Short mmCIF file of C-alpha atoms (C1' of nucleotides) in Angstrom, two decimals:
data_model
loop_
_atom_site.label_atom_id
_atom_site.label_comp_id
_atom_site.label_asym_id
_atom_site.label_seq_id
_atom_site.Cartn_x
_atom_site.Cartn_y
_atom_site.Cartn_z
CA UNK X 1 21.77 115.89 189.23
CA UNK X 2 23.34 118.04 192.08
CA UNK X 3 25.16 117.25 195.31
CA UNK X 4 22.65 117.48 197.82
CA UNK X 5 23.60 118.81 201.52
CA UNK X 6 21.96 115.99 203.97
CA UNK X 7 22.34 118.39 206.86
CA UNK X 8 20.06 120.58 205.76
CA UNK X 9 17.83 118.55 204.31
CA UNK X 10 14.08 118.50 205.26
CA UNK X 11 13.39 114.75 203.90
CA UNK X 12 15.86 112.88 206.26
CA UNK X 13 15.16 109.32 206.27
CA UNK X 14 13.62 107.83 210.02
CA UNK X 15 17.62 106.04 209.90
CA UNK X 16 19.07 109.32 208.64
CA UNK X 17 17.98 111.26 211.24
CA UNK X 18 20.24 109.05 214.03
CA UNK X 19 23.51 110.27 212.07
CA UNK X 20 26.08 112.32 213.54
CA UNK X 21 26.92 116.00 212.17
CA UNK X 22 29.99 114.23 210.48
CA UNK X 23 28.40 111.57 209.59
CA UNK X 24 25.63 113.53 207.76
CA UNK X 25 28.71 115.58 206.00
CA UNK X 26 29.95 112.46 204.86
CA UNK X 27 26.58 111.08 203.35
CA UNK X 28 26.35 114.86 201.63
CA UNK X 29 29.01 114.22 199.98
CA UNK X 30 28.86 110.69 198.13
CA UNK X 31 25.08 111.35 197.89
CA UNK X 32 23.44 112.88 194.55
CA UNK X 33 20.20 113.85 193.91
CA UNK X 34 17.76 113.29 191.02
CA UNK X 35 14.47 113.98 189.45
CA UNK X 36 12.87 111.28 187.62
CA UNK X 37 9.56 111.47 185.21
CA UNK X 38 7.06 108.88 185.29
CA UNK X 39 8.16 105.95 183.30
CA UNK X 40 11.88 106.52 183.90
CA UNK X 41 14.05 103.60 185.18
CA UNK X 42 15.27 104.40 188.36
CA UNK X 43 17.72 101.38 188.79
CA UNK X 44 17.28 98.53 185.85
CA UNK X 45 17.55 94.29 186.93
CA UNK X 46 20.82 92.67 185.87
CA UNK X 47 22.32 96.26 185.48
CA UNK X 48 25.54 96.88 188.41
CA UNK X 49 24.91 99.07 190.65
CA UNK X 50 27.10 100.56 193.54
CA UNK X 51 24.49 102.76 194.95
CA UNK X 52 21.34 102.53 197.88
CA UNK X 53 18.47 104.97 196.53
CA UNK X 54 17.05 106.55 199.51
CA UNK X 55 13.98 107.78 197.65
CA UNK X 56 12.41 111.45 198.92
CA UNK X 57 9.36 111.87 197.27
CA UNK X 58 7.27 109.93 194.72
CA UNK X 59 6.39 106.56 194.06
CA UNK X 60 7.79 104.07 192.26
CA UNK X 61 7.08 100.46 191.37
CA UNK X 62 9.36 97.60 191.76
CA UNK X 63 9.62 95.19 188.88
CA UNK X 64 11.04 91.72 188.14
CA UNK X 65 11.38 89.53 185.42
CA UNK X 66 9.60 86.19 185.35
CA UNK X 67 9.38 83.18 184.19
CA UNK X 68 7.13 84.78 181.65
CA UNK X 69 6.97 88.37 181.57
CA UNK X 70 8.40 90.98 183.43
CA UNK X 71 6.21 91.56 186.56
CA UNK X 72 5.32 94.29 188.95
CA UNK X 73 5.55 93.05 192.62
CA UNK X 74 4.74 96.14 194.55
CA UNK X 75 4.74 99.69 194.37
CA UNK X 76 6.80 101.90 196.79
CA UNK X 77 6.15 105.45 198.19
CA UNK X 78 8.85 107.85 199.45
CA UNK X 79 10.04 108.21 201.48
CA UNK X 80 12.05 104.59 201.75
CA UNK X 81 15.32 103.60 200.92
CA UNK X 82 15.05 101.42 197.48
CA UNK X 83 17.37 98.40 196.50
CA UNK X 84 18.94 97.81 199.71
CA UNK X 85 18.32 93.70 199.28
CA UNK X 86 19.31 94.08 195.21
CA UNK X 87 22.60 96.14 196.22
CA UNK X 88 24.01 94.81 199.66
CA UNK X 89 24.58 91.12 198.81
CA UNK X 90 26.03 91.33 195.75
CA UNK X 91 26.37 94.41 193.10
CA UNK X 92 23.92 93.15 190.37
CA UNK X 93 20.16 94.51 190.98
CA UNK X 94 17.50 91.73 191.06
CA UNK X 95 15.14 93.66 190.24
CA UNK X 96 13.68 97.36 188.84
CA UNK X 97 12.94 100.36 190.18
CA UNK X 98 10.23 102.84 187.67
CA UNK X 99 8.73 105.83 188.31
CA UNK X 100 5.31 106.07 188.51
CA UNK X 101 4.88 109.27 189.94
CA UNK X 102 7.69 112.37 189.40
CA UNK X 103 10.09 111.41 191.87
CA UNK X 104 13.36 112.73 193.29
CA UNK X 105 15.88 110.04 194.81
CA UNK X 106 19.48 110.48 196.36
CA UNK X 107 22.16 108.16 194.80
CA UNK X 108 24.03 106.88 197.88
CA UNK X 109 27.22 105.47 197.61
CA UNK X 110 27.22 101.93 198.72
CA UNK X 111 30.76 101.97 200.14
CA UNK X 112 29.61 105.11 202.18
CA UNK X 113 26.77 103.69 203.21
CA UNK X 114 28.27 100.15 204.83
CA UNK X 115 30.68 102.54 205.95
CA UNK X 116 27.40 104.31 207.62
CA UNK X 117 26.04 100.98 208.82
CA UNK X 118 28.90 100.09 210.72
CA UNK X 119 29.99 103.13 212.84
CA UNK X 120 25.98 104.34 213.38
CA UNK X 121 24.46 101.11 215.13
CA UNK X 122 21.35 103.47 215.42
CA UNK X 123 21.22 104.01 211.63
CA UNK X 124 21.95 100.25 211.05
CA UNK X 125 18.84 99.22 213.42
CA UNK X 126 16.81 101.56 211.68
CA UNK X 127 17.74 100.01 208.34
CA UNK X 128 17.30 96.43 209.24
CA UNK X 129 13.79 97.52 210.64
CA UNK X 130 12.69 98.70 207.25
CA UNK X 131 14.18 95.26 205.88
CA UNK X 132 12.18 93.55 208.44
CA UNK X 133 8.98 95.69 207.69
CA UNK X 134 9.67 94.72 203.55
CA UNK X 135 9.78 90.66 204.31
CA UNK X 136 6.30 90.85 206.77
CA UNK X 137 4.53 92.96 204.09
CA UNK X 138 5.34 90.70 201.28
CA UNK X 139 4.27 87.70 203.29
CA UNK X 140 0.85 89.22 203.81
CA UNK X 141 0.65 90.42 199.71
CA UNK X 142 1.66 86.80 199.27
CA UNK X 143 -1.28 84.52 201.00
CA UNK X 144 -3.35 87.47 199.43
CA UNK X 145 -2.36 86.56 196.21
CA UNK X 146 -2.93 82.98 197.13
CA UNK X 147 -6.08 82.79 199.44
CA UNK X 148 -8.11 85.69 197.69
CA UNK X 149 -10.18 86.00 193.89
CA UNK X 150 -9.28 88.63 192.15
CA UNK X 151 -12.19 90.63 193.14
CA UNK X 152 -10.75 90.51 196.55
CA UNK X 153 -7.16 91.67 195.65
CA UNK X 154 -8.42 94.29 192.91
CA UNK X 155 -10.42 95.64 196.09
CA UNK X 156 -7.34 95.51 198.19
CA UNK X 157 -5.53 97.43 196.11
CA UNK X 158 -7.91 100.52 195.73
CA UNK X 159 -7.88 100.83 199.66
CA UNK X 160 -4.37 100.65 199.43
CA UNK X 161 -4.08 103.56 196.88
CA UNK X 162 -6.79 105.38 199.49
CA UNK X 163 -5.34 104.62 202.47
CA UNK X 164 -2.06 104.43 202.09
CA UNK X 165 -0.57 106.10 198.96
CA UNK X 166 -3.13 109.04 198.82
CA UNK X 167 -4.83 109.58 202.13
CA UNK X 168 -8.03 110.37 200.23
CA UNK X 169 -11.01 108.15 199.40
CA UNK X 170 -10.97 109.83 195.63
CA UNK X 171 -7.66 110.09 193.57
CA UNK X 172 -6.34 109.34 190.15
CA UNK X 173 -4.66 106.13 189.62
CA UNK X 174 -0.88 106.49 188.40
CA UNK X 175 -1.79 103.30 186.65
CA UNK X 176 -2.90 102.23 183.25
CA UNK X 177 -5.52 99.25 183.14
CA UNK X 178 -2.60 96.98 182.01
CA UNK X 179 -0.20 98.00 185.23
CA UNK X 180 -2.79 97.84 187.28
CA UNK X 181 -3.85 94.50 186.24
CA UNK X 182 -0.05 93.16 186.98
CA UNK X 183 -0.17 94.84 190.09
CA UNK X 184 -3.51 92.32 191.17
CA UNK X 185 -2.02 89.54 189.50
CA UNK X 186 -4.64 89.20 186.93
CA UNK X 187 -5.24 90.60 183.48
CA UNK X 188 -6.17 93.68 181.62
CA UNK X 189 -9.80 92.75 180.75
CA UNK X 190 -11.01 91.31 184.46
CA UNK X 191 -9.57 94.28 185.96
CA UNK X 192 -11.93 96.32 183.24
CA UNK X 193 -14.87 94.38 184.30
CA UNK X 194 -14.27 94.14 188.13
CA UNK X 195 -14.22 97.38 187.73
CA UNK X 196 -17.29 98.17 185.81
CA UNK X 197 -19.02 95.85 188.77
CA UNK X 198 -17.92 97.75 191.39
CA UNK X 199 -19.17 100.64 190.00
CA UNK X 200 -22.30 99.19 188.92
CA UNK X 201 -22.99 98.17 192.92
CA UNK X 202 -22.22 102.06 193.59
CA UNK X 203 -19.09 100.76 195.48
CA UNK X 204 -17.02 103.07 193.62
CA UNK X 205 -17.13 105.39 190.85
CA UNK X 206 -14.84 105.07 188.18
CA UNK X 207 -14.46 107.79 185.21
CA UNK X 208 -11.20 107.04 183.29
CA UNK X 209 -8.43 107.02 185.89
CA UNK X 210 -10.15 108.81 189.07
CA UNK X 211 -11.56 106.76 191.35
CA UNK X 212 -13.83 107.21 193.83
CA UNK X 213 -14.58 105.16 196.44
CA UNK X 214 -18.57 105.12 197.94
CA UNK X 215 -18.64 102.61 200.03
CA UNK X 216 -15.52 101.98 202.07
CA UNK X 217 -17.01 99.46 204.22
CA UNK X 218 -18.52 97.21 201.57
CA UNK X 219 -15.04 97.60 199.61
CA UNK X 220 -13.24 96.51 202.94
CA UNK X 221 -15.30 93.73 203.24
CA UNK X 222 -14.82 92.57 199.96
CA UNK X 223 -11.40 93.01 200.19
CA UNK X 224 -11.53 90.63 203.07
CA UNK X 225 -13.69 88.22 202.11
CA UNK X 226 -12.48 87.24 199.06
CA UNK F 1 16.73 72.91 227.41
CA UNK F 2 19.86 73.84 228.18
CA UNK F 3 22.12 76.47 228.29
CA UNK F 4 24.67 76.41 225.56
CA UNK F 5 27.98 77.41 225.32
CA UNK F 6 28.42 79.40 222.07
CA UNK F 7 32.02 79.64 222.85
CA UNK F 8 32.90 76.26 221.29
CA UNK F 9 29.42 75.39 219.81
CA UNK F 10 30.71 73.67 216.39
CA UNK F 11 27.25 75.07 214.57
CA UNK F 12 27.78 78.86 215.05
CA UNK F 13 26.18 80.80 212.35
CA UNK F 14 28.31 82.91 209.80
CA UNK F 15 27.08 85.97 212.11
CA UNK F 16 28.18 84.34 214.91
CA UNK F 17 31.35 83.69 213.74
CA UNK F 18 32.38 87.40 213.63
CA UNK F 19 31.54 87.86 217.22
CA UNK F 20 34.84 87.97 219.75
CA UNK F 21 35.03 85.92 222.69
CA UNK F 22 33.55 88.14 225.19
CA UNK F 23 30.37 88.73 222.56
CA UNK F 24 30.10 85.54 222.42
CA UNK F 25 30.35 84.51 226.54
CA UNK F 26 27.10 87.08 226.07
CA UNK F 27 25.17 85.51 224.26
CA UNK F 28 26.06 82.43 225.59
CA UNK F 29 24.78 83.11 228.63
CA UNK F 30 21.15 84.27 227.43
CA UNK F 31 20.79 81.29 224.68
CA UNK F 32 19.06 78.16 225.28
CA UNK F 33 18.95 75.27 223.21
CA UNK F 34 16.12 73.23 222.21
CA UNK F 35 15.18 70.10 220.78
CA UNK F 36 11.74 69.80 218.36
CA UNK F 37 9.89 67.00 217.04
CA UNK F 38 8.47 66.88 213.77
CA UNK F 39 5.00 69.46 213.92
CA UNK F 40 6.23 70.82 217.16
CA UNK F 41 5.61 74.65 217.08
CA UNK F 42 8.99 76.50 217.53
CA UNK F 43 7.24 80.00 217.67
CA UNK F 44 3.72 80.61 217.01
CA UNK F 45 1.76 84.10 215.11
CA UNK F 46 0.39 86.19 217.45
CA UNK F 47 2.26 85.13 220.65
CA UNK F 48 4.31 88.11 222.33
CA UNK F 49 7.98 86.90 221.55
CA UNK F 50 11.36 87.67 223.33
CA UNK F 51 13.52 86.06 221.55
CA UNK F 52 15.35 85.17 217.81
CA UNK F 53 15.76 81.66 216.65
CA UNK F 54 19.35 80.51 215.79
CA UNK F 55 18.24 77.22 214.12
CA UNK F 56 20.77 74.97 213.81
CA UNK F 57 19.85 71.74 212.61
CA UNK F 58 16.39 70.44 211.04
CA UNK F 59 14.00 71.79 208.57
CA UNK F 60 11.02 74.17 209.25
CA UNK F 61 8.02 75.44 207.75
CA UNK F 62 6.69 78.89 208.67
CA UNK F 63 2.76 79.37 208.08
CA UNK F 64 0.87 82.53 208.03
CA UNK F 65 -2.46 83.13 208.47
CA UNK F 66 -4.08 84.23 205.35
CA UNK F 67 -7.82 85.77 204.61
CA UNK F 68 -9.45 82.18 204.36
CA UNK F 69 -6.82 79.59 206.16
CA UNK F 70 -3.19 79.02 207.35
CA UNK F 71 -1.34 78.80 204.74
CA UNK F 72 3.08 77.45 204.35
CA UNK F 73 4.53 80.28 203.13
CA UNK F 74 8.10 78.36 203.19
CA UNK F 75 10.50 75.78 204.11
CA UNK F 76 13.82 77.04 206.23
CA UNK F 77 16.93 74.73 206.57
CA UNK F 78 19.62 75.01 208.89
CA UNK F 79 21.54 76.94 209.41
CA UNK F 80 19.27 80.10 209.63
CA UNK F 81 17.92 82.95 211.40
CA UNK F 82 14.50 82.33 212.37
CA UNK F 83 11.75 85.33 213.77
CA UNK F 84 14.50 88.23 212.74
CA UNK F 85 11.21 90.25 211.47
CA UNK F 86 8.92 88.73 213.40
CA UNK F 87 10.49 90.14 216.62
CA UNK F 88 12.40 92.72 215.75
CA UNK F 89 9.68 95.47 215.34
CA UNK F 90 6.80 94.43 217.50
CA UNK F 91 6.97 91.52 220.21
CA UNK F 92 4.08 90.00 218.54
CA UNK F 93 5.05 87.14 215.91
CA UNK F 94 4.09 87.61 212.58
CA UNK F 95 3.77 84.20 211.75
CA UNK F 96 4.51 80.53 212.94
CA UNK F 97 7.76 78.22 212.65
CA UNK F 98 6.87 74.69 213.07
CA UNK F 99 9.54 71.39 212.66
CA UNK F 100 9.22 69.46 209.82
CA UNK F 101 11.98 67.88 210.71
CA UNK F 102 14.19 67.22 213.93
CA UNK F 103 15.28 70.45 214.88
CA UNK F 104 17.76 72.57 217.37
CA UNK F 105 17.16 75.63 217.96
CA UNK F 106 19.01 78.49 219.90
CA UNK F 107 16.59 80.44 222.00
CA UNK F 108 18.81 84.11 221.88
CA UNK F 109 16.96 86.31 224.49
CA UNK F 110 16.29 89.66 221.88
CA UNK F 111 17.73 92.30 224.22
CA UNK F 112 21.01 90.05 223.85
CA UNK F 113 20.67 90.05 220.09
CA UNK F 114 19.89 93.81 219.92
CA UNK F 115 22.93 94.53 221.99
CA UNK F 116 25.39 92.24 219.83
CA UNK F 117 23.66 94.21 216.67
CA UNK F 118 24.83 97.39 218.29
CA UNK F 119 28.20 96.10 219.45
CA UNK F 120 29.30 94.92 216.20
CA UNK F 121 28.71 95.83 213.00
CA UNK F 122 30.24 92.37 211.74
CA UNK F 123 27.58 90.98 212.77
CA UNK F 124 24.84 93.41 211.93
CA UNK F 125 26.27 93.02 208.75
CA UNK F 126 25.76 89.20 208.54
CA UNK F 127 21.89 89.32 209.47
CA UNK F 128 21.31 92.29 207.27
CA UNK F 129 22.45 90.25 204.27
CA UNK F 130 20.24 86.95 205.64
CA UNK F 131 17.31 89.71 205.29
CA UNK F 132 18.03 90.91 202.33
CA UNK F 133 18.49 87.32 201.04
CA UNK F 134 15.15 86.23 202.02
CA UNK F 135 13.54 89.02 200.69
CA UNK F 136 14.61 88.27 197.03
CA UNK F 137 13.97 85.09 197.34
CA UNK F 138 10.37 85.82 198.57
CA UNK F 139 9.82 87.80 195.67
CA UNK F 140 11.39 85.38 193.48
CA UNK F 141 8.65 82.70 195.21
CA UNK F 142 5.71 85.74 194.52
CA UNK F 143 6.11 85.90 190.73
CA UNK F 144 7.06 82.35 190.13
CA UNK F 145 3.39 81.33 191.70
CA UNK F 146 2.01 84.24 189.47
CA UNK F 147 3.36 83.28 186.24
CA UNK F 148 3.92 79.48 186.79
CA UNK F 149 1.20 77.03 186.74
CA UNK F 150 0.73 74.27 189.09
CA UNK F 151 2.84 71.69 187.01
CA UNK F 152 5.96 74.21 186.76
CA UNK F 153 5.62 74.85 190.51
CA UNK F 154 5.64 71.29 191.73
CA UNK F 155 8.00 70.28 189.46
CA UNK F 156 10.12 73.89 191.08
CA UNK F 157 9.42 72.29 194.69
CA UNK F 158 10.61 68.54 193.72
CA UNK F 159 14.36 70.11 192.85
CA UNK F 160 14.11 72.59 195.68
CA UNK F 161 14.05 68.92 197.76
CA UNK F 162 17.10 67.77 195.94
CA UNK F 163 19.64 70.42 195.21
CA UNK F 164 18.77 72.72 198.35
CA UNK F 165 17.35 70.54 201.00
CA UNK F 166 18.59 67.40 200.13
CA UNK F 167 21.40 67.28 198.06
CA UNK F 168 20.47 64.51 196.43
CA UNK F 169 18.06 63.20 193.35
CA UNK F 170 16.46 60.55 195.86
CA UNK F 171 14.77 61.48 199.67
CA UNK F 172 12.00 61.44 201.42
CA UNK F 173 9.27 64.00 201.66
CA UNK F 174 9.21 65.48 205.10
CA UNK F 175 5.61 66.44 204.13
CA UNK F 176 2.23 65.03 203.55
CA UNK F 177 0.16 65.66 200.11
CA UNK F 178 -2.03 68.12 202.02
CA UNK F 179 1.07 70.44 203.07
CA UNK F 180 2.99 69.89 199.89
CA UNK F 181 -0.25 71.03 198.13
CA UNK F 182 0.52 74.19 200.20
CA UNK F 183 3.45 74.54 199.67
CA UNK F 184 3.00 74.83 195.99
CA UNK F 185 -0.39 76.77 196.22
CA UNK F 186 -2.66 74.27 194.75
CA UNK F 187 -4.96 71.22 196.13
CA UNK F 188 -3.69 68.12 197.48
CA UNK F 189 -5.83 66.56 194.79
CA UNK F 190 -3.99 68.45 192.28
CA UNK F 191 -0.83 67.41 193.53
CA UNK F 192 -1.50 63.88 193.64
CA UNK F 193 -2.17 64.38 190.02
CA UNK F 194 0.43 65.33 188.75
CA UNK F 195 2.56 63.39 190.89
CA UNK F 196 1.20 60.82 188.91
CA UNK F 197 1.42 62.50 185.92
CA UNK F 198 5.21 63.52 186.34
CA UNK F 199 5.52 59.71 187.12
CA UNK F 200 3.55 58.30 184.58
CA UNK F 201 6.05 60.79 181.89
CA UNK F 202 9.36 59.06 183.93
CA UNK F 203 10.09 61.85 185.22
CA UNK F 204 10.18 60.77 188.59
CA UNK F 205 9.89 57.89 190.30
CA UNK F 206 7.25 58.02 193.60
CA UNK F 207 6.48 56.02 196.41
CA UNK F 208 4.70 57.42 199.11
CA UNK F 209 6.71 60.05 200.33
CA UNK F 210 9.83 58.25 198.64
CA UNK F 211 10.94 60.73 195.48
CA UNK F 212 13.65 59.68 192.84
CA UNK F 213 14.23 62.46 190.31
CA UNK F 214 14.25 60.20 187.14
CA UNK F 215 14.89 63.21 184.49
CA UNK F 216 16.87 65.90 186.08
CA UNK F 217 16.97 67.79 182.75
CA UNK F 218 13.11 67.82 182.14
CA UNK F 219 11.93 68.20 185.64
CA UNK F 220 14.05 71.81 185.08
CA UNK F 221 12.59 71.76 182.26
CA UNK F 222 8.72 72.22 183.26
CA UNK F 223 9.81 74.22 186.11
CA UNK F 224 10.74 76.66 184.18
CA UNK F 225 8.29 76.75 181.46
CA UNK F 226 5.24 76.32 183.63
"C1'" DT K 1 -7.15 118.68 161.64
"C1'" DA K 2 -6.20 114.17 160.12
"C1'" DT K 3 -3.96 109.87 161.06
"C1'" DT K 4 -1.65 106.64 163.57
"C1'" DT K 5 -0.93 104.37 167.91
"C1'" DT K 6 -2.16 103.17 172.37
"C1'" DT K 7 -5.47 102.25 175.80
"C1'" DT K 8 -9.81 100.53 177.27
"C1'" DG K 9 -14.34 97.94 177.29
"C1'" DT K 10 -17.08 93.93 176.42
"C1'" DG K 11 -18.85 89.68 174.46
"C1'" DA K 12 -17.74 84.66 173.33
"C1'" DT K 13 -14.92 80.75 174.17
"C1'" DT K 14 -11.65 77.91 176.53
"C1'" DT K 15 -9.14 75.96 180.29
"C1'" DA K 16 -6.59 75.05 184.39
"C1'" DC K 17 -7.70 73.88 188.49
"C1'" DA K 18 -10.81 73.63 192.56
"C1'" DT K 19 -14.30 71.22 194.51
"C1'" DC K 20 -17.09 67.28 195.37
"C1'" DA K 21 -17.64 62.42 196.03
"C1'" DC K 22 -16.09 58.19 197.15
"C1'" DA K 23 -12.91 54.20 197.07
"C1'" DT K 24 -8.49 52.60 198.80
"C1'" DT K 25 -4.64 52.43 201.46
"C1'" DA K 26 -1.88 53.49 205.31
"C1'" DT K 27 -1.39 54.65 210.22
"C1'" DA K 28 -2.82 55.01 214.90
"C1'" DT K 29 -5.54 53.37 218.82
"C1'" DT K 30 -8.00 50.20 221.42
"C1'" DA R 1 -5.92 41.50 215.61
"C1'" DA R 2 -9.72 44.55 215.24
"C1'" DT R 3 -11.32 49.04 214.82
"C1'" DA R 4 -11.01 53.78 214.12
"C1'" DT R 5 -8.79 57.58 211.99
"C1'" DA R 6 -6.12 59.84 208.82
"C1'" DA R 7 -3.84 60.14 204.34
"C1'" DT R 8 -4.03 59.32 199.51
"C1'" DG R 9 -5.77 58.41 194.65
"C1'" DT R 10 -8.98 59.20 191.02
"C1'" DG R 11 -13.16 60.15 188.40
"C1'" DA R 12 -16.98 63.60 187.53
"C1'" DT R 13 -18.45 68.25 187.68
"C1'" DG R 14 -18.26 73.21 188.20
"C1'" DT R 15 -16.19 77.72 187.79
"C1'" DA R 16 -13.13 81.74 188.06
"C1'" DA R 17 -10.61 83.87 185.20
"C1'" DA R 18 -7.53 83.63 181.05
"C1'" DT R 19 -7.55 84.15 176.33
"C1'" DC R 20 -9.34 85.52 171.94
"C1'" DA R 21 -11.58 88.84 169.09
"C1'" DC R 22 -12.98 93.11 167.94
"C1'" DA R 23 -15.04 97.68 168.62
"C1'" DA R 24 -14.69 102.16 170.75
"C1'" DA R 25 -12.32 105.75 172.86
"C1'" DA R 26 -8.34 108.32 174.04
"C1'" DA R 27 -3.79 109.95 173.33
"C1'" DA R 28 0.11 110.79 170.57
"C1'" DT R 29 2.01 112.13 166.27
"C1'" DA R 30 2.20 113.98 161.79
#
DNA sequence: TATTTTTTGTGATTTACATCACATTATATT
DNA sequence: AATATAATGTGATGTAAATCACAAAAAATA
């Protein structure tokens, strides 16, 4: 963990960026950086916490715990500030934040950054955008989750890893089968044989964790359809 | 519709309530109040939109439409923000608010509400927190519908009535089978089914859209266990 | 390298729930 | 009041996907 300098840094948050010299000096100094491995907690559920993570680079997923198990609900790439609805209300997390990828995060005071909110209305807008952003994109995953067979979301979720995590149509998944399976809301084994099918209609091409997708359009439009 | 006088309007929101007296001759002055029927559309998806719902009184459901149909993502009681993330980004809605019940609503002009945002951080504050609120209790919704079967979900939706809408172990359903079947994710045969079922147990008592909660203790019961 | 532990694949079985089909009851319209 | 229209209940049937069961492969550990 080391103090970070935010005026000099290169991986200023969108919101960041509208701050003030002095009010970059005083995020620098209630703000500490950290590295985190895959599989380390970032922020735990029920823990206190008196920090915002503004997380630089990596991805993460967010967890939270049931009625049954504990659940992923979504994975989050940096950058993106993390915990902002668990830590503003009040100081108890509702919900996890893991690693999935190395990451590094900043550890932002809380009390610094109200302080932030309320003299930088620019910083404060940009914020709330983000917020909004979170609430329409969990909407859509939502009636997704509803409206769509798992074939459908499994399919969704490789474009997302494509097109939106890894810019490339072939990557490794950060995921085991069992993740992955939380991820689409379904288990283990169907995501094991959805994936086998899609492979076996040349869709994609699947050899232990890399993934490859063939045929974007016919994933799209299964993705889509159902 | 009429304008409204925020000055001494009696229903001011918890934001509003932080505003000063010249804020609030502002907003005042670019509100407009309005009166909806039950399945009158308040805002609808995909229309441009200039402005945020302050809804005052009355119950709402806001729809979405998903991969196969429109689907009730939630119910929203007064005293709320309404179209906060549907407007603030883009000027296209997201998705739909239509009265369920009798509603007011305060049409706030969003150049207005951007300005009072930027004017005082009280108030930012107050509709940062209302966005942060719903967001954890959107993913609380997500995994309870993963993880909870129909029965659990229903039974989740029947006390929802009572302690949060309602207040009370007896009312009326402001919906029809078909939309409480959305509501809960499942068929409106389903749902008449178990209504039955829940009925049949004494669980609850039903008649038409009349609900008595019979067994508070074991309606919590199977919404928690599923 | 050998051994344990974890992860993954795949068949067989079960099940919660959707869908279909139709009767019945309410509500709206003429 | 008569008719049309919509909302609801309920049985029969079908099915997507969970669960169970176990083998195979991969990764971690000794």
């Amino acid at each position: 963990m080391k103090n970070a300098s935010c005026t000099v840094c290169m991986l200023k948050s969108k919101a960041a960026r509208s701050l003030q010299h002095s009010e970059l000096d005083l995020l620098g100094e209630s703000c500490v950086q950290a590295v985190f491995e895959p599989g380390e907690t970032i922020f735990k559920q029920g823990a206190l916490s008196s920090n915002i993570i503004y997380l630089q680079t990596g991805l993460v997923k967010l967890t939270i715990k049931g009625p049954q198990r504990v659940q992923i609900m979504r994975l989050k790439k940096a950058p993106s500030y993390l915990g902002v609805p668990t830590t503003m209300g009040d100081k108890i997390n509702h919900y996890s934040a893991i690693a999935v990828e190395r990451c590094t995060a900043c550890f932002i005071d809380i009390n610094t950054f109200k302080e932030l909110l309320k003299v930088n209305p620019a910083f404060s807008y940009e914020i709330m955008l983000e917020l909004c952003r979170n609430e329409l994109e969990q909407y859509q995953r939502c009636v997704k989750l509803v409206q769509n067979q798992v074939y459908g979301r499994l399919a969704a979720n490789l474009l997302i890893f494509a097109n939106e995590i890894y810019n490339s149509n072939e990557y490794d998944l950060p995921l085991n089968r069992n993740d992955l399976a939380d991820l689409v809301c379904t288990s283990r084994e169907t995501v094991s044989r959805l994936l086998a099918e899609l492979a076996k209609e040349s869709i994609i091409e699947v050899e232990g964790k890399h993934i490859r997708i063939l045929d974007n359009e016919r994933l799209e439009n299964i993705s889509e359809k159902g």
